[in-house]
Amino acid sequence: MSFAEIFTVVVPVFLVIAVGYGTGRRALFDAAGAQALRELTMQLALPAALLLSIWQTPRRVLVEQLPLVGLLAFGLLGVYAVLLGVLRLAARRPLRRAALFALACVQPQYAFMGTSILGGLFGTAQAAVPIAVAGILVNVVLDPVVLILLGMPEHPASRTVAVTAAAPSPARRPALATVGGGAPAKSAEAAAPVAAGNAPPEHRPSVLRTVGHALREPFCWGPVLGLILSVGGVGVPKVAGTSLTLLAGAASAAALLYVGVSVARIGRPKLTPAVWAISLTSVVVLPLLVYGAGLAVASAADAAQAALIVAFPVSPVPLMFAARHGSKADVRTIGSAVVLSLLLSVVTLPLLIELVG
């Protein structure tokens, strides 16, 4: 694929994001408008697109995607565990900050930008499988684990500081974010105005509660339903296919506009070393690592798809978690990384597409 063809796919995506940014700066979309864009994308349009695409995918093709599942699990879960250990043990970061920064490094905006870019490169049906797999891994495994870590008490000394810092937090505005680049965390644990580690034990996140919440979101159960119907050999009725196609048509535009609006609400990034480290890990180090691992253990096609899924900018989800469970410094750092990684991806995404062919 030539650079001209790559830019034909990538540039329109960033132009629509720029339109969303402009509307956000001009306040044409307030917080309620941005919320509506997110709900349209994550509760209706994108689940419909993934459900239909996977439903129409033959069983043989789905079975062939198992190496891709392993690569995405390595990139999203394995790398997160390594980064968490490095930040906690080597860099001596507090558990909550280590959990948030590691999440920011590995959780990309695959849901919002993936349908447009991967769909343009591989076709809508082929792109749906890696997006759905990443969504399930993030929403059902990664984000619940992070919520559990954020709910664990810190060292007694740091806990005293956390209680003091959390005192003004009821006035803190919630960040615009979506779980897994996807569905919003609406549980009481995620909405608590103070850090979960300082909450009574009965109000701290639990594995069953957070996983159960994730599984109730259309972004999770939609692809799973499509998988069941495809494996079961159930054909797509014409009426259902047409209806889902109409809903799916709104996914790309609404998702990209939301990315632009959310970046406009974050504001100008502060370029600290931590912000650069998170951003470069997200859009350069992680995709190259996954691509190299994919070439070693799987096919070039699987390696390319997995690398591109993790190459998108930092998701707003870690920002939301930081606003709920972290300090103001954590919010500033991760919010700046969201903006900087998006700017860097204007260059890194075309280069990575050229690299993976």
PDB file of N, CA and C in Angstrom, residues 150-229:
ATOM      1  N   LEU A 150      -7.434  -0.092  42.123  1.00  0.00           N
ATOM      2  CA  LEU A 150      -7.703   1.258  42.618  1.00  0.00           C
ATOM      3  C   LEU A 150      -8.474   1.232  43.934  1.00  0.00           C
ATOM      4  N   GLY A 151      -9.173   0.143  44.184  1.00  0.00           N
ATOM      5  CA  GLY A 151      -9.928   0.022  45.422  1.00  0.00           C
ATOM      6  C   GLY A 151      -9.117  -0.501  46.585  1.00  0.00           C
ATOM      7  N   MET A 152      -7.880  -0.937  46.315  1.00  0.00           N
ATOM      8  CA  MET A 152      -7.040  -1.450  47.401  1.00  0.00           C
ATOM      9  C   MET A 152      -6.449  -0.292  48.192  1.00  0.00           C
ATOM     10  N   PRO A 153      -6.363  -0.416  49.537  1.00  0.00           N
ATOM     11  CA  PRO A 153      -5.809   0.674  50.337  1.00  0.00           C
ATOM     12  C   PRO A 153      -4.328   0.843  50.080  1.00  0.00           C
ATOM     13  N   GLU A 154      -3.879   2.102  50.105  1.00  0.00           N
ATOM     14  CA  GLU A 154      -2.461   2.398  49.972  1.00  0.00           C
ATOM     15  C   GLU A 154      -1.744   2.142  51.297  1.00  0.00           C
ATOM     16  N   HIS A 155      -0.418   2.331  51.286  1.00  0.00           N
ATOM     17  CA  HIS A 155       0.364   2.291  52.527  1.00  0.00           C
ATOM     18  C   HIS A 155      -0.222   3.306  53.499  1.00  0.00           C
ATOM     19  N   PRO A 156      -0.293   3.024  54.785  1.00  0.00           N
ATOM     20  CA  PRO A 156      -0.913   3.921  55.740  1.00  0.00           C
ATOM     21  C   PRO A 156      -0.469   5.367  55.612  1.00  0.00           C
ATOM     22  N   ALA A 157       0.828   5.605  55.372  1.00  0.00           N
ATOM     23  CA  ALA A 157       1.298   6.985  55.288  1.00  0.00           C
ATOM     24  C   ALA A 157       0.706   7.699  54.085  1.00  0.00           C
ATOM     25  N   SER A 158       0.715   7.001  52.932  1.00  0.00           N
ATOM     26  CA  SER A 158       0.170   7.626  51.734  1.00  0.00           C
ATOM     27  C   SER A 158      -1.330   7.703  51.795  1.00  0.00           C
ATOM     28  N   ARG A 159      -1.955   6.794  52.555  1.00  0.00           N
ATOM     29  CA  ARG A 159      -3.397   6.815  52.674  1.00  0.00           C
ATOM     30  C   ARG A 159      -3.863   8.086  53.357  1.00  0.00           C
ATOM     31  N   THR A 160      -3.083   8.564  54.384  1.00  0.00           N
ATOM     32  CA  THR A 160      -3.432   9.800  55.063  1.00  0.00           C
ATOM     33  C   THR A 160      -3.405  10.961  54.087  1.00  0.00           C
ATOM     34  N   VAL A 161      -2.372  10.979  53.224  1.00  0.00           N
ATOM     35  CA  VAL A 161      -2.290  12.026  52.217  1.00  0.00           C
ATOM     36  C   VAL A 161      -3.460  11.941  51.259  1.00  0.00           C
ATOM     37  N   ALA A 162      -3.832  10.706  50.864  1.00  0.00           N
ATOM     38  CA  ALA A 162      -4.924  10.525  49.912  1.00  0.00           C
ATOM     39  C   ALA A 162      -6.233  11.028  50.483  1.00  0.00           C
ATOM     40  N   VAL A 163      -6.480  10.790  51.778  1.00  0.00           N
ATOM     41  CA  VAL A 163      -7.722  11.259  52.402  1.00  0.00           C
ATOM     42  C   VAL A 163      -7.769  12.774  52.380  1.00  0.00           C
ATOM     43  N   THR A 164      -6.607  13.422  52.693  1.00  0.00           N
ATOM     44  CA  THR A 164      -6.566  14.880  52.689  1.00  0.00           C
ATOM     45  C   THR A 164      -6.804  15.422  51.291  1.00  0.00           C
ATOM     46  N   ALA A 165      -6.146  14.796  50.292  1.00  0.00           N
ATOM     47  CA  ALA A 165      -6.292  15.264  48.911  1.00  0.00           C
ATOM     48  C   ALA A 165      -7.683  15.034  48.384  1.00  0.00           C
ATOM     49  N   ALA A 166      -8.376  14.033  48.912  1.00  0.00           N
ATOM     50  CA  ALA A 166      -9.706  13.712  48.392  1.00  0.00           C
ATOM     51  C   ALA A 166     -10.770  14.616  48.973  1.00  0.00           C
ATOM     52  N   ALA A 167     -10.443  15.441  49.971  1.00  0.00           N
ATOM     53  CA  ALA A 167     -11.451  16.231  50.644  1.00  0.00           C
ATOM     54  C   ALA A 167     -12.231  17.123  49.702  1.00  0.00           C
ATOM     55  N   PRO A 168     -11.576  17.883  48.756  1.00  0.00           N
ATOM     56  CA  PRO A 168     -12.355  18.744  47.870  1.00  0.00           C
ATOM     57  C   PRO A 168     -12.928  18.029  46.677  1.00  0.00           C
ATOM     58  N   SER A 169     -12.752  16.707  46.555  1.00  0.00           N
ATOM     59  CA  SER A 169     -13.109  16.003  45.327  1.00  0.00           C
ATOM     60  C   SER A 169     -14.588  16.013  44.977  1.00  0.00           C
ATOM     61  N   PRO A 170     -15.569  16.221  45.893  1.00  0.00           N
ATOM     62  CA  PRO A 170     -16.950  16.276  45.445  1.00  0.00           C
ATOM     63  C   PRO A 170     -17.192  17.351  44.407  1.00  0.00           C
ATOM     64  N   ALA A 171     -16.351  18.415  44.375  1.00  0.00           N
ATOM     65  CA  ALA A 171     -16.544  19.474  43.396  1.00  0.00           C
ATOM     66  C   ALA A 171     -15.894  19.146  42.066  1.00  0.00           C
ATOM     67  N   ARG A 172     -15.164  18.053  42.008  1.00  0.00           N
ATOM     68  CA  ARG A 172     -14.451  17.670  40.799  1.00  0.00           C
ATOM     69  C   ARG A 172     -15.428  17.237  39.722  1.00  0.00           C
ATOM     70  N   ARG A 173     -15.277  17.807  38.537  1.00  0.00           N
ATOM     71  CA  ARG A 173     -16.172  17.451  37.441  1.00  0.00           C
ATOM     72  C   ARG A 173     -15.768  16.113  36.860  1.00  0.00           C
ATOM     73  N   PRO A 174     -16.715  15.240  36.541  1.00  0.00           N
ATOM     74  CA  PRO A 174     -16.349  13.952  35.956  1.00  0.00           C
ATOM     75  C   PRO A 174     -15.744  14.131  34.583  1.00  0.00           C
ATOM     76  N   ALA A 175     -14.760  13.314  34.289  1.00  0.00           N
ATOM     77  CA  ALA A 175     -14.111  13.395  32.983  1.00  0.00           C
ATOM     78  C   ALA A 175     -14.956  12.696  31.941  1.00  0.00           C
ATOM     79  N   LEU A 176     -14.860  13.208  30.698  1.00  0.00           N
ATOM     80  CA  LEU A 176     -15.522  12.535  29.592  1.00  0.00           C
ATOM     81  C   LEU A 176     -14.739  11.280  29.276  1.00  0.00           C
ATOM     82  N   ALA A 177     -15.367  10.129  29.393  1.00  0.00           N
ATOM     83  CA  ALA A 177     -14.621   8.899  29.139  1.00  0.00           C
ATOM     84  C   ALA A 177     -15.568   7.753  28.897  1.00  0.00           C
ATOM     85  N   THR A 178     -14.993   6.689  28.359  1.00  0.00           N
ATOM     86  CA  THR A 178     -15.762   5.485  28.133  1.00  0.00           C
ATOM     87  C   THR A 178     -14.897   4.291  28.429  1.00  0.00           C
ATOM     88  N   VAL A 179     -15.487   3.274  28.964  1.00  0.00           N
ATOM     89  CA  VAL A 179     -14.709   2.095  29.325  1.00  0.00           C
ATOM     90  C   VAL A 179     -14.280   1.363  28.065  1.00  0.00           C
ATOM     91  N   GLY A 180     -13.010   0.991  28.021  1.00  0.00           N
ATOM     92  CA  GLY A 180     -12.460   0.288  26.893  1.00  0.00           C
ATOM     93  C   GLY A 180     -12.485   1.091  25.639  1.00  0.00           C
ATOM     94  N   GLY A 181     -12.429   2.443  25.796  1.00  0.00           N
ATOM     95  CA  GLY A 181     -12.732   3.258  24.672  1.00  0.00           C
ATOM     96  C   GLY A 181     -14.156   3.035  24.349  1.00  0.00           C
ATOM     97  N   GLY A 182     -14.879   2.410  25.318  1.00  0.00           N
ATOM     98  CA  GLY A 182     -16.219   1.923  25.106  1.00  0.00           C
ATOM     99  C   GLY A 182     -17.191   2.406  26.118  1.00  0.00           C
ATOM    100  N   ALA A 183     -17.925   1.492  26.751  1.00  0.00           N
ATOM    101  CA  ALA A 183     -19.076   1.842  27.548  1.00  0.00           C
ATOM    102  C   ALA A 183     -18.671   2.497  28.847  1.00  0.00           C
ATOM    103  N   PRO A 184     -19.496   3.448  29.353  1.00  0.00           N
ATOM    104  CA  PRO A 184     -19.126   4.174  30.544  1.00  0.00           C
ATOM    105  C   PRO A 184     -19.271   3.347  31.790  1.00  0.00           C
ATOM    106  N   ALA A 185     -18.405   3.573  32.751  1.00  0.00           N
ATOM    107  CA  ALA A 185     -18.508   2.888  34.034  1.00  0.00           C
ATOM    108  C   ALA A 185     -19.498   3.622  34.900  1.00  0.00           C
ATOM    109  N   LYS A 186     -20.681   3.069  35.094  1.00  0.00           N
ATOM    110  CA  LYS A 186     -21.740   3.743  35.822  1.00  0.00           C
ATOM    111  C   LYS A 186     -21.939   3.165  37.198  1.00  0.00           C
ATOM    112  N   SER A 187     -21.093   2.229  37.580  1.00  0.00           N
ATOM    113  CA  SER A 187     -21.267   1.585  38.861  1.00  0.00           C
ATOM    114  C   SER A 187     -20.996   2.555  39.984  1.00  0.00           C
ATOM    115  N   ALA A 188     -21.501   2.227  41.164  1.00  0.00           N
ATOM    116  CA  ALA A 188     -21.299   3.075  42.320  1.00  0.00           C
ATOM    117  C   ALA A 188     -19.827   3.194  42.645  1.00  0.00           C
ATOM    118  N   GLU A 189     -19.056   2.130  42.364  1.00  0.00           N
ATOM    119  CA  GLU A 189     -17.644   2.181  42.659  1.00  0.00           C
ATOM    120  C   GLU A 189     -16.946   3.221  41.798  1.00  0.00           C
ATOM    121  N   ALA A 190     -17.293   3.257  40.511  1.00  0.00           N
ATOM    122  CA  ALA A 190     -16.625   4.196  39.619  1.00  0.00           C
ATOM    123  C   ALA A 190     -17.073   5.612  39.878  1.00  0.00           C
ATOM    124  N   ALA A 191     -18.290   5.781  40.417  1.00  0.00           N
ATOM    125  CA  ALA A 191     -18.833   7.111  40.602  1.00  0.00           C
ATOM    126  C   ALA A 191     -18.521   7.703  41.963  1.00  0.00           C
ATOM    127  N   ALA A 192     -17.872   6.943  42.828  1.00  0.00           N
ATOM    128  CA  ALA A 192     -17.592   7.448  44.162  1.00  0.00           C
ATOM    129  C   ALA A 192     -16.718   8.680  44.086  1.00  0.00           C
ATOM    130  N   PRO A 193     -17.065   9.766  44.825  1.00  0.00           N
ATOM    131  CA  PRO A 193     -16.302  10.986  44.711  1.00  0.00           C
ATOM    132  C   PRO A 193     -14.959  10.936  45.408  1.00  0.00           C
ATOM    133  N   VAL A 194     -14.707   9.949  46.261  1.00  0.00           N
ATOM    134  CA  VAL A 194     -13.414   9.809  46.905  1.00  0.00           C
ATOM    135  C   VAL A 194     -12.767   8.532  46.415  1.00  0.00           C
ATOM    136  N   ALA A 195     -11.478   8.449  46.618  1.00  0.00           N
ATOM    137  CA  ALA A 195     -10.751   7.270  46.158  1.00  0.00           C
ATOM    138  C   ALA A 195     -11.320   6.025  46.787  1.00  0.00           C
ATOM    139  N   ALA A 196     -11.475   4.972  45.967  1.00  0.00           N
ATOM    140  CA  ALA A 196     -12.133   3.767  46.445  1.00  0.00           C
ATOM    141  C   ALA A 196     -11.355   3.116  47.573  1.00  0.00           C
ATOM    142  N   GLY A 197     -10.043   3.318  47.613  1.00  0.00           N
ATOM    143  CA  GLY A 197      -9.252   2.722  48.672  1.00  0.00           C
ATOM    144  C   GLY A 197      -9.574   3.286  50.034  1.00  0.00           C
ATOM    145  N   ASN A 198     -10.222   4.485  50.084  1.00  0.00           N
ATOM    146  CA  ASN A 198     -10.574   5.088  51.356  1.00  0.00           C
ATOM    147  C   ASN A 198     -12.039   4.862  51.699  1.00  0.00           C
ATOM    148  N   ALA A 199     -12.778   4.174  50.840  1.00  0.00           N
ATOM    149  CA  ALA A 199     -14.184   3.914  51.075  1.00  0.00           C
ATOM    150  C   ALA A 199     -14.344   2.727  52.006  1.00  0.00           C
ATOM    151  N   PRO A 200     -15.516   2.602  52.639  1.00  0.00           N
ATOM    152  CA  PRO A 200     -15.768   1.419  53.447  1.00  0.00           C
ATOM    153  C   PRO A 200     -15.636   0.168  52.609  1.00  0.00           C
ATOM    154  N   PRO A 201     -15.231  -0.969  53.203  1.00  0.00           N
ATOM    155  CA  PRO A 201     -15.007  -2.193  52.423  1.00  0.00           C
ATOM    156  C   PRO A 201     -16.198  -2.600  51.581  1.00  0.00           C
ATOM    157  N   GLU A 202     -17.428  -2.370  52.084  1.00  0.00           N
ATOM    158  CA  GLU A 202     -18.589  -2.827  51.325  1.00  0.00           C
ATOM    159  C   GLU A 202     -18.821  -2.010  50.062  1.00  0.00           C
ATOM    160  N   HIS A 203     -18.163  -0.819  49.966  1.00  0.00           N
ATOM    161  CA  HIS A 203     -18.343   0.016  48.786  1.00  0.00           C
ATOM    162  C   HIS A 203     -17.168  -0.072  47.816  1.00  0.00           C
ATOM    163  N   ARG A 204     -16.175  -0.894  48.120  1.00  0.00           N
ATOM    164  CA  ARG A 204     -15.054  -1.036  47.215  1.00  0.00           C
ATOM    165  C   ARG A 204     -15.434  -1.947  46.041  1.00  0.00           C
ATOM    166  N   PRO A 205     -14.772  -1.762  44.877  1.00  0.00           N
ATOM    167  CA  PRO A 205     -15.120  -2.583  43.719  1.00  0.00           C
ATOM    168  C   PRO A 205     -14.902  -4.065  43.992  1.00  0.00           C
ATOM    169  N   SER A 206     -15.788  -4.884  43.477  1.00  0.00           N
ATOM    170  CA  SER A 206     -15.625  -6.327  43.560  1.00  0.00           C
ATOM    171  C   SER A 206     -15.529  -6.882  42.150  1.00  0.00           C
ATOM    172  N   VAL A 207     -14.869  -8.022  42.029  1.00  0.00           N
ATOM    173  CA  VAL A 207     -14.663  -8.620  40.714  1.00  0.00           C
ATOM    174  C   VAL A 207     -15.996  -8.924  40.043  1.00  0.00           C
ATOM    175  N   LEU A 208     -16.895  -9.594  40.759  1.00  0.00           N
ATOM    176  CA  LEU A 208     -18.170 -10.003  40.168  1.00  0.00           C
ATOM    177  C   LEU A 208     -19.005  -8.800  39.758  1.00  0.00           C
ATOM    178  N   ARG A 209     -18.994  -7.755  40.597  1.00  0.00           N
ATOM    179  CA  ARG A 209     -19.822  -6.587  40.301  1.00  0.00           C
ATOM    180  C   ARG A 209     -19.314  -5.854  39.057  1.00  0.00           C
ATOM    181  N   THR A 210     -18.002  -5.644  38.972  1.00  0.00           N
ATOM    182  CA  THR A 210     -17.462  -4.904  37.841  1.00  0.00           C
ATOM    183  C   THR A 210     -17.553  -5.705  36.544  1.00  0.00           C
ATOM    184  N   VAL A 211     -17.279  -7.005  36.615  1.00  0.00           N
ATOM    185  CA  VAL A 211     -17.419  -7.842  35.418  1.00  0.00           C
ATOM    186  C   VAL A 211     -18.883  -7.934  34.995  1.00  0.00           C
ATOM    187  N   GLY A 212     -19.777  -8.097  35.968  1.00  0.00           N
ATOM    188  CA  GLY A 212     -21.207  -8.152  35.649  1.00  0.00           C
ATOM    189  C   GLY A 212     -21.681  -6.885  34.979  1.00  0.00           C
ATOM    190  N   HIS A 213     -21.197  -5.733  35.454  1.00  0.00           N
ATOM    191  CA  HIS A 213     -21.569  -4.465  34.818  1.00  0.00           C
ATOM    192  C   HIS A 213     -21.070  -4.417  33.373  1.00  0.00           C
ATOM    193  N   ALA A 214     -19.815  -4.826  33.156  1.00  0.00           N
ATOM    194  CA  ALA A 214     -19.259  -4.787  31.805  1.00  0.00           C
ATOM    195  C   ALA A 214     -20.045  -5.675  30.848  1.00  0.00           C
ATOM    196  N   LEU A 215     -20.451  -6.852  31.312  1.00  0.00           N
ATOM    197  CA  LEU A 215     -21.167  -7.790  30.444  1.00  0.00           C
ATOM    198  C   LEU A 215     -22.564  -7.298  30.090  1.00  0.00           C
ATOM    199  N   ARG A 216     -23.106  -6.360  30.861  1.00  0.00           N
ATOM    200  CA  ARG A 216     -24.431  -5.811  30.541  1.00  0.00           C
ATOM    201  C   ARG A 216     -24.375  -4.743  29.457  1.00  0.00           C
ATOM    202  N   GLU A 217     -23.186  -4.284  29.111  1.00  0.00           N
ATOM    203  CA  GLU A 217     -23.060  -3.237  28.105  1.00  0.00           C
ATOM    204  C   GLU A 217     -23.176  -3.829  26.692  1.00  0.00           C
ATOM    205  N   PRO A 218     -23.936  -3.160  25.789  1.00  0.00           N
ATOM    206  CA  PRO A 218     -24.075  -3.655  24.413  1.00  0.00           C
ATOM    207  C   PRO A 218     -22.744  -3.836  23.699  1.00  0.00           C
ATOM    208  N   PHE A 219     -21.737  -3.015  24.040  1.00  0.00           N
ATOM    209  CA  PHE A 219     -20.432  -3.138  23.394  1.00  0.00           C
ATOM    210  C   PHE A 219     -19.787  -4.483  23.690  1.00  0.00           C
ATOM    211  N   CYS A 220     -20.176  -5.118  24.811  1.00  0.00           N
ATOM    212  CA  CYS A 220     -19.644  -6.445  25.149  1.00  0.00           C
ATOM    213  C   CYS A 220     -20.538  -7.566  24.632  1.00  0.00           C
ATOM    214  N   TRP A 221     -21.850  -7.480  24.967  1.00  0.00           N
ATOM    215  CA  TRP A 221     -22.688  -8.627  24.618  1.00  0.00           C
ATOM    216  C   TRP A 221     -23.077  -8.646  23.142  1.00  0.00           C
ATOM    217  N   GLY A 222     -22.988  -7.489  22.440  1.00  0.00           N
ATOM    218  CA  GLY A 222     -23.303  -7.475  21.014  1.00  0.00           C
ATOM    219  C   GLY A 222     -22.393  -8.382  20.206  1.00  0.00           C
ATOM    220  N   PRO A 223     -21.065  -8.219  20.315  1.00  0.00           N
ATOM    221  CA  PRO A 223     -20.166  -9.128  19.592  1.00  0.00           C
ATOM    222  C   PRO A 223     -20.301 -10.587  20.024  1.00  0.00           C
ATOM    223  N   VAL A 224     -20.530 -10.815  21.331  1.00  0.00           N
ATOM    224  CA  VAL A 224     -20.699 -12.191  21.807  1.00  0.00           C
ATOM    225  C   VAL A 224     -21.937 -12.826  21.175  1.00  0.00           C
ATOM    226  N   LEU A 225     -23.028 -12.057  21.092  1.00  0.00           N
ATOM    227  CA  LEU A 225     -24.238 -12.566  20.437  1.00  0.00           C
ATOM    228  C   LEU A 225     -23.971 -12.861  18.965  1.00  0.00           C
ATOM    229  N   GLY A 226     -23.247 -11.970  18.290  1.00  0.00           N
ATOM    230  CA  GLY A 226     -22.896 -12.216  16.891  1.00  0.00           C
ATOM    231  C   GLY A 226     -22.070 -13.481  16.733  1.00  0.00           C
ATOM    232  N   LEU A 227     -21.137 -13.724  17.675  1.00  0.00           N
ATOM    233  CA  LEU A 227     -20.319 -14.935  17.640  1.00  0.00           C
ATOM    234  C   LEU A 227     -21.175 -16.182  17.802  1.00  0.00           C
ATOM    235  N   ILE A 228     -22.116 -16.154  18.759  1.00  0.00           N
ATOM    236  CA  ILE A 228     -22.989 -17.313  18.989  1.00  0.00           C
ATOM    237  C   ILE A 228     -23.824 -17.612  17.750  1.00  0.00           C
ATOM    238  N   LEU A 229     -24.383 -16.568  17.140  1.00  0.00           N
ATOM    239  CA  LEU A 229     -25.223 -16.761  15.960  1.00  0.00           C
ATOM    240  C   LEU A 229     -24.413 -17.281  14.775  1.00  0.00           C
TER     241      LEU A 229
END
